[in-house]
Structure formats: structure tokens, C-alpha cells
Short mmCIF file of C-alpha atoms and ligand atoms in Angstrom, two decimals:
data_model
loop_
_atom_site.label_atom_id
_atom_site.label_comp_id
_atom_site.label_asym_id
_atom_site.label_seq_id
_atom_site.Cartn_x
_atom_site.Cartn_y
_atom_site.Cartn_z
CA UNK A 548 41.80 -16.01 13.46
CA UNK A 549 38.48 -17.58 14.16
CA UNK A 550 38.64 -21.28 13.44
CA UNK A 551 35.53 -22.28 11.60
CA UNK A 552 35.55 -25.75 10.23
CA UNK A 553 33.33 -26.37 7.28
CA UNK A 554 32.38 -29.61 5.61
CA UNK A 555 30.44 -29.52 2.41
CA UNK A 556 27.19 -31.48 2.36
CA UNK A 557 25.07 -30.81 -0.70
CA UNK A 558 24.44 -27.09 -0.85
CA UNK A 559 24.88 -26.66 2.88
CA UNK A 560 27.85 -26.56 5.19
CA UNK A 561 28.21 -27.48 8.80
CA UNK A 562 30.00 -24.76 10.75
CA UNK A 563 31.35 -25.15 14.24
CA UNK A 564 33.63 -23.02 16.38
CA UNK A 565 35.08 -23.28 19.85
CA UNK A 566 36.41 -20.69 22.27
CA UNK A 567 39.95 -20.71 23.72
CA UNK A 568 38.93 -23.28 26.32
CA UNK A 569 37.37 -25.60 23.76
CA UNK A 570 33.75 -24.76 24.66
CA UNK A 571 31.38 -24.72 21.73
CA UNK A 572 30.57 -21.19 20.59
CA UNK A 573 28.21 -22.21 17.87
CA UNK A 574 27.32 -24.83 15.38
CA UNK A 575 24.83 -24.61 12.64
CA UNK A 576 23.97 -25.54 9.13
CA UNK A 577 24.35 -22.72 6.66
CA UNK A 578 23.53 -22.54 3.03
CA UNK A 579 26.72 -22.47 1.05
CA UNK A 580 27.55 -18.81 0.83
CA UNK A 581 30.70 -18.51 -1.23
CA UNK A 582 33.82 -20.14 -2.53
CA UNK A 583 35.80 -19.73 0.67
CA UNK A 584 34.53 -22.92 2.20
CA UNK A 585 34.17 -22.96 5.93
CA UNK A 586 34.68 -19.25 6.36
CA UNK A 587 32.09 -17.37 8.31
CA UNK A 588 33.34 -14.19 6.69
CA UNK A 589 31.96 -15.37 3.35
CA UNK A 590 28.48 -15.68 4.83
CA UNK A 591 28.70 -12.16 6.18
CA UNK A 592 30.20 -10.72 2.98
CA UNK A 593 27.18 -11.91 1.01
CA UNK A 594 24.83 -9.91 3.24
CA UNK A 595 26.67 -6.61 3.22
CA UNK A 596 27.89 -3.89 0.90
CA UNK A 597 31.59 -3.99 0.09
CA UNK A 598 32.30 -1.01 2.32
CA UNK A 599 30.38 -2.50 5.23
CA UNK A 600 32.18 -5.80 4.83
CA UNK A 601 35.55 -3.99 5.00
CA UNK A 602 34.32 -2.30 8.19
CA UNK A 603 33.31 -5.66 9.68
CA UNK A 604 36.80 -7.07 9.06
CA UNK A 605 38.35 -3.97 10.62
CA UNK A 606 36.11 -4.34 13.69
CA UNK A 607 36.97 -8.05 13.92
CA UNK A 608 40.69 -7.29 13.90
CA UNK A 609 40.39 -4.41 16.34
CA UNK A 610 38.22 -6.46 18.72
CA UNK A 611 40.78 -9.30 18.56
CA UNK A 612 43.60 -6.92 19.56
CA UNK A 613 41.60 -5.42 22.41
CA UNK A 614 40.63 -8.90 23.60
CA UNK A 615 44.29 -9.94 23.77
CA UNK A 616 45.14 -6.75 25.61
CA UNK A 617 42.39 -7.13 28.21
CA UNK A 618 42.52 -10.91 28.64
CA UNK A 619 39.19 -11.59 26.93
CA UNK A 620 38.63 -14.68 24.77
CA UNK A 621 39.93 -13.77 21.31
CA UNK A 622 37.70 -16.26 19.49
CA UNK A 623 34.59 -14.74 21.01
CA UNK A 624 35.79 -11.23 20.14
CA UNK A 625 36.43 -12.21 16.53
CA UNK A 626 33.09 -13.96 16.26
CA UNK A 627 31.19 -10.98 17.69
CA UNK A 628 33.26 -8.63 15.52
CA UNK A 629 32.52 -10.55 12.31
CA UNK A 630 28.82 -10.78 13.10
CA UNK A 631 28.11 -7.41 14.72
CA UNK A 632 26.63 -5.83 11.57
CA UNK A 633 24.86 -8.99 10.33
CA UNK A 634 21.54 -7.11 10.09
CA UNK A 635 22.99 -3.66 9.25
CA UNK A 636 22.03 -3.61 5.58
CA UNK A 637 18.44 -4.75 6.04
CA UNK A 638 15.79 -2.12 5.22
CA UNK A 639 14.17 -0.33 8.15
CA UNK A 640 10.74 -1.88 7.63
CA UNK A 641 12.30 -5.36 7.60
CA UNK A 642 14.15 -4.64 10.85
CA UNK A 643 10.91 -3.48 12.44
CA UNK A 644 8.94 -6.52 11.34
CA UNK A 645 11.73 -8.94 12.36
CA UNK A 646 11.83 -7.27 15.78
CA UNK A 647 8.06 -7.43 16.11
CA UNK A 648 7.91 -11.13 15.11
CA UNK A 649 10.55 -12.00 17.70
CA UNK A 650 9.12 -9.94 20.54
CA UNK A 651 12.18 -7.65 20.60
CA UNK A 652 10.94 -4.54 22.38
CA UNK A 653 11.11 -1.29 20.45
CA UNK A 654 10.15 2.27 21.19
CA UNK A 655 8.85 5.25 19.29
CA UNK A 656 12.48 6.17 18.64
CA UNK A 657 13.28 2.77 17.11
CA UNK A 658 10.19 3.15 14.94
CA UNK A 659 11.45 6.52 13.74
CA UNK A 660 15.09 5.32 13.31
CA UNK A 661 14.72 1.55 12.71
CA UNK A 662 18.41 1.11 11.88
CA UNK A 663 18.96 1.30 15.65
CA UNK A 664 17.38 -2.17 15.83
CA UNK A 665 20.10 -3.82 13.74
CA UNK A 666 22.02 -4.88 16.88
CA UNK A 667 19.26 -6.82 18.68
CA UNK A 668 17.77 -8.10 15.41
CA UNK A 669 21.23 -9.18 14.22
CA UNK A 670 21.79 -11.07 17.48
CA UNK A 671 18.47 -12.90 17.01
CA UNK A 672 19.29 -13.75 13.38
CA UNK A 673 22.78 -15.12 14.02
CA UNK A 674 21.29 -17.36 16.70
CA UNK A 675 18.53 -18.60 14.41
CA UNK A 676 20.43 -18.76 11.12
CA UNK A 677 23.99 -19.56 12.18
CA UNK A 678 23.37 -21.39 15.44
CA UNK A 679 25.41 -18.94 17.52
CA UNK A 680 24.66 -19.91 21.10
CA UNK A 681 27.10 -18.03 23.26
CA UNK A 682 25.09 -15.48 25.30
CA UNK A 683 28.06 -13.13 25.70
CA UNK A 684 28.63 -13.02 21.94
CA UNK A 685 24.91 -12.48 21.30
CA UNK A 686 24.81 -9.73 23.91
CA UNK A 687 27.84 -7.98 22.43
CA UNK A 688 26.17 -8.00 19.00
CA UNK A 689 22.89 -6.74 20.45
CA UNK A 690 24.54 -3.83 22.32
CA UNK A 691 27.14 -2.72 19.79
CA UNK A 692 25.31 0.39 18.54
CA UNK A 693 23.48 1.73 21.58
CA UNK A 694 25.57 0.37 24.45
CA UNK A 695 23.84 -0.43 27.71
CA UNK A 696 24.20 -0.54 31.47
CA UNK A 697 26.40 -3.32 32.87
CA UNK A 698 28.07 -4.40 29.64
CA UNK A 699 30.44 -7.38 29.69
CA UNK A 700 34.12 -6.86 28.79
CA UNK A 701 33.33 -8.44 25.42
CA UNK A 702 30.41 -6.07 24.78
CA UNK A 703 32.59 -3.07 25.71
CA UNK A 704 35.31 -4.29 23.35
CA UNK A 705 32.93 -4.65 20.41
CA UNK A 706 31.27 -1.29 21.13
CA UNK A 707 34.64 0.49 21.25
CA UNK A 708 36.05 -1.46 18.27
CA UNK A 709 33.06 -0.43 16.14
CA UNK A 710 34.01 3.22 16.71
CA UNK A 711 37.81 3.07 16.55
CA UNK A 712 38.38 0.34 13.92
CA UNK A 713 40.98 1.09 11.26
CA UNK A 714 38.37 2.14 8.68
CA UNK A 715 36.98 4.92 10.92
CA UNK A 716 38.21 8.43 10.19
CA UNK A 717 36.87 11.36 12.20
CA UNK A 718 38.46 14.08 14.33
CA UNK A 719 39.54 12.60 17.65
CA UNK A 720 39.59 8.97 16.55
CA UNK A 721 43.33 8.64 17.20
CA UNK A 722 42.87 9.86 20.76
CA UNK A 723 40.14 7.23 21.25
CA UNK A 724 42.46 4.56 19.81
CA UNK A 725 45.19 5.54 22.24
CA UNK A 726 42.74 5.53 25.16
CA UNK A 727 41.40 2.11 24.17
CA UNK A 728 44.93 0.78 24.53
CA UNK A 729 45.21 2.22 28.05
CA UNK A 730 41.84 1.96 29.77
CA UNK A 731 38.82 0.18 28.26
CA UNK A 732 36.24 1.79 30.58
CA UNK A 733 37.47 5.30 29.89
CA UNK A 734 37.51 4.51 26.18
CA UNK A 735 33.91 3.27 26.44
CA UNK A 736 32.79 6.51 28.12
CA UNK A 737 34.59 8.60 25.49
CA UNK A 738 33.07 6.51 22.68
CA UNK A 739 29.61 6.99 24.19
CA UNK A 740 30.36 10.72 24.35
CA UNK A 741 31.39 10.68 20.69
CA UNK A 742 28.07 9.10 19.69
CA UNK A 743 26.03 11.45 21.89
CA UNK A 744 27.94 14.49 20.59
CA UNK A 745 27.45 13.32 17.00
CA UNK A 746 23.69 13.05 17.48
CA UNK A 747 23.41 16.33 19.40
CA UNK A 748 25.44 18.31 16.87
CA UNK A 749 23.14 17.10 14.10
CA UNK A 750 20.02 17.65 16.23
CA UNK A 751 19.19 13.95 15.90
CA UNK A 752 17.15 11.80 18.22
CA UNK A 753 19.14 10.08 20.94
CA UNK A 754 18.12 6.59 21.95
CA UNK A 755 17.43 6.43 25.73
CA UNK A 756 19.46 3.21 26.03
CA UNK A 757 22.61 5.19 25.24
CA UNK A 758 21.71 7.82 27.83
CA UNK A 759 21.17 5.03 30.37
CA UNK A 760 24.60 3.63 29.49
CA UNK A 761 26.16 7.08 29.74
CA UNK A 762 24.71 7.70 33.21
CA UNK A 763 25.60 4.18 34.37
CA UNK A 764 29.28 4.51 33.47
CA UNK A 765 29.57 8.15 34.57
CA UNK A 766 28.22 7.20 38.01
CA UNK A 767 30.91 4.53 38.28
CA UNK A 768 33.78 6.81 37.21
N1 LIG B 1024 22.36 6.24 20.62
C1 LIG B 1024 21.94 6.63 19.42
N2 LIG B 1024 20.83 7.35 19.29
C2 LIG B 1024 20.41 7.74 18.08
N3 LIG B 1024 21.05 7.48 16.93
C3 LIG B 1024 22.18 6.78 17.00
C4 LIG B 1024 22.68 6.30 18.24
N4 LIG B 1024 23.79 5.59 18.00
C5 LIG B 1024 24.01 5.63 16.68
N5 LIG B 1024 23.04 6.34 16.08
C6 LIG B 1024 22.91 6.60 14.64
O1 LIG B 1024 22.42 5.44 14.02
C7 LIG B 1024 23.02 5.23 12.75
C8 LIG B 1024 23.61 3.85 12.69
O2 LIG B 1024 24.58 3.70 13.70
P1 LIG B 1024 25.85 2.78 13.46
O3 LIG B 1024 25.44 1.51 12.85
O4 LIG B 1024 26.64 2.75 14.72
O5 LIG B 1024 26.65 3.69 12.44
P2 LIG B 1024 27.57 3.29 11.23
O6 LIG B 1024 26.70 3.35 10.04
O7 LIG B 1024 28.61 4.37 11.25
O8 LIG B 1024 28.15 1.93 11.52
C9 LIG B 1024 24.04 6.36 12.59
O9 LIG B 1024 23.45 7.37 11.79
C10 LIG B 1024 24.27 6.85 14.00
O10 LIG B 1024 24.60 8.20 14.04
#
């Protein structure tokens, strides 16, 4: 479990967290977000629908298990898991204007499907609002929907966990879960394939970043 220490000061709380080696992952002042003092989850819960919050907890737990399995820092995996959908319930026009204000690049496809910006915008917001500083955690949040070339182990774990978490239910998910327990890179490729197949079958747009990721990992297979 992510250790987040909170100390009440007026209507704000000071949050800090360290990784397994004691390095600071983040510290920041947050407005008091709920009755569970000191719990980052409460901050996230207030931003999301009930269903989305349940998904976030499932991704956190799945990412923690994968991190243990693959020797990745569990605290970072839990932090990225809890925060990955921080911007997921913001309206499309808000995501676009937040991206524009922060100089986050976006394409014609992002303009058409602005929800695809919730990863990079979420990463920017958790840095600004929660003081999350760890670049690997921020990167994992930014890449969790579209993937990308040269992902870190942490980013791969969060990407895969988002697709195979306990709340997900679609044909083939159990095979992906089994694969994730055996070979993270193969699981990543199969999860990318699942997303691409999903979009193709519905004749949806496909973001080029996911195609870049697909080609990158297929070339390395
Ligand atoms: N690479 C992609 N290109 C285009 N659309 C995508 C891509 N990846 C995901 N999507 C679509 O974007 C929406 C949001 O994705 P995501 O947040 O991962 O889904 P979910 O709501 O299941 O958590 C979904 O409708 C999904 O199908």
C-alpha cells in the first residue's frame, strides 16, 4: 500500500510519499478532499465517477502485483496506478484547453477524440496539483492510454494493468492476464493489439502514437 502521510493544516493537507529506497516521489499541499485523512485515494475519488474510481483501485492493485513480479518499485506502481485516470472524467473541451495552455502537443485526431489527451493532461495536473515529481511515474500516467515507443517497465506495467485489471471483462482478458504473469513485453504487444483491434472493429480513428508503439515493439520481437 502506498504510504501517504497526511497532516491537517487548516483546510489543506501536506502529502508526501517515498519509493522503496526512501527517495521522495512527491510532496505537495492539497485541499482537504475527504474524511480519509492522508489518503491519496480520497483525492482521486472526488474527481471520478464511482465506477471509474473502482477501476482506478483495480489498476492500482494489478500494477502493484505486476511490479512485484517484475522487480519494479511497488510504491511507484501504486502511485501511477492510483493517478493514471486523474483527468479521465474531464470534458473534452477542458482537456483540449488544458493541453493547449500547457503546450502539450495535440493532433487533429486528439481534437476529434479529446479523451485521448487525458493521459498527458493528467500527468501535467498531478505534477501541478499534487506535487508528483517522479518522471517515471509522470511518464507512465502520460502513456497509459496510447502507449509509446521505448516505454519504461513502469509505463508498460500501468498500460497492461489498465487493460487487464480485475474490473475489465471482455473476451480474451483472461488470456492477457495469464500472459502478463509470464512475459510483460508479450503482454504489452497483445494489449496494444487488443486496443487496435477494438478501434478497427468499430471503424474508429486510431491514434498514430499507438501505431508507433505497435511497430516499435513488433520490430523488437
Ligand atoms: N490508440 C487509440 N486510438 C484511438 N482511440 C483509442 C486508442 N486507445 C483508446 N482509444 C479509445 O479512447 C477511449 C478512452 O480510452 P481508455 O481511457 O483507455 O478507455 P476506458 O474508458 O475503457 O478506460 C476508448 O473509447 C478507447 O476505445
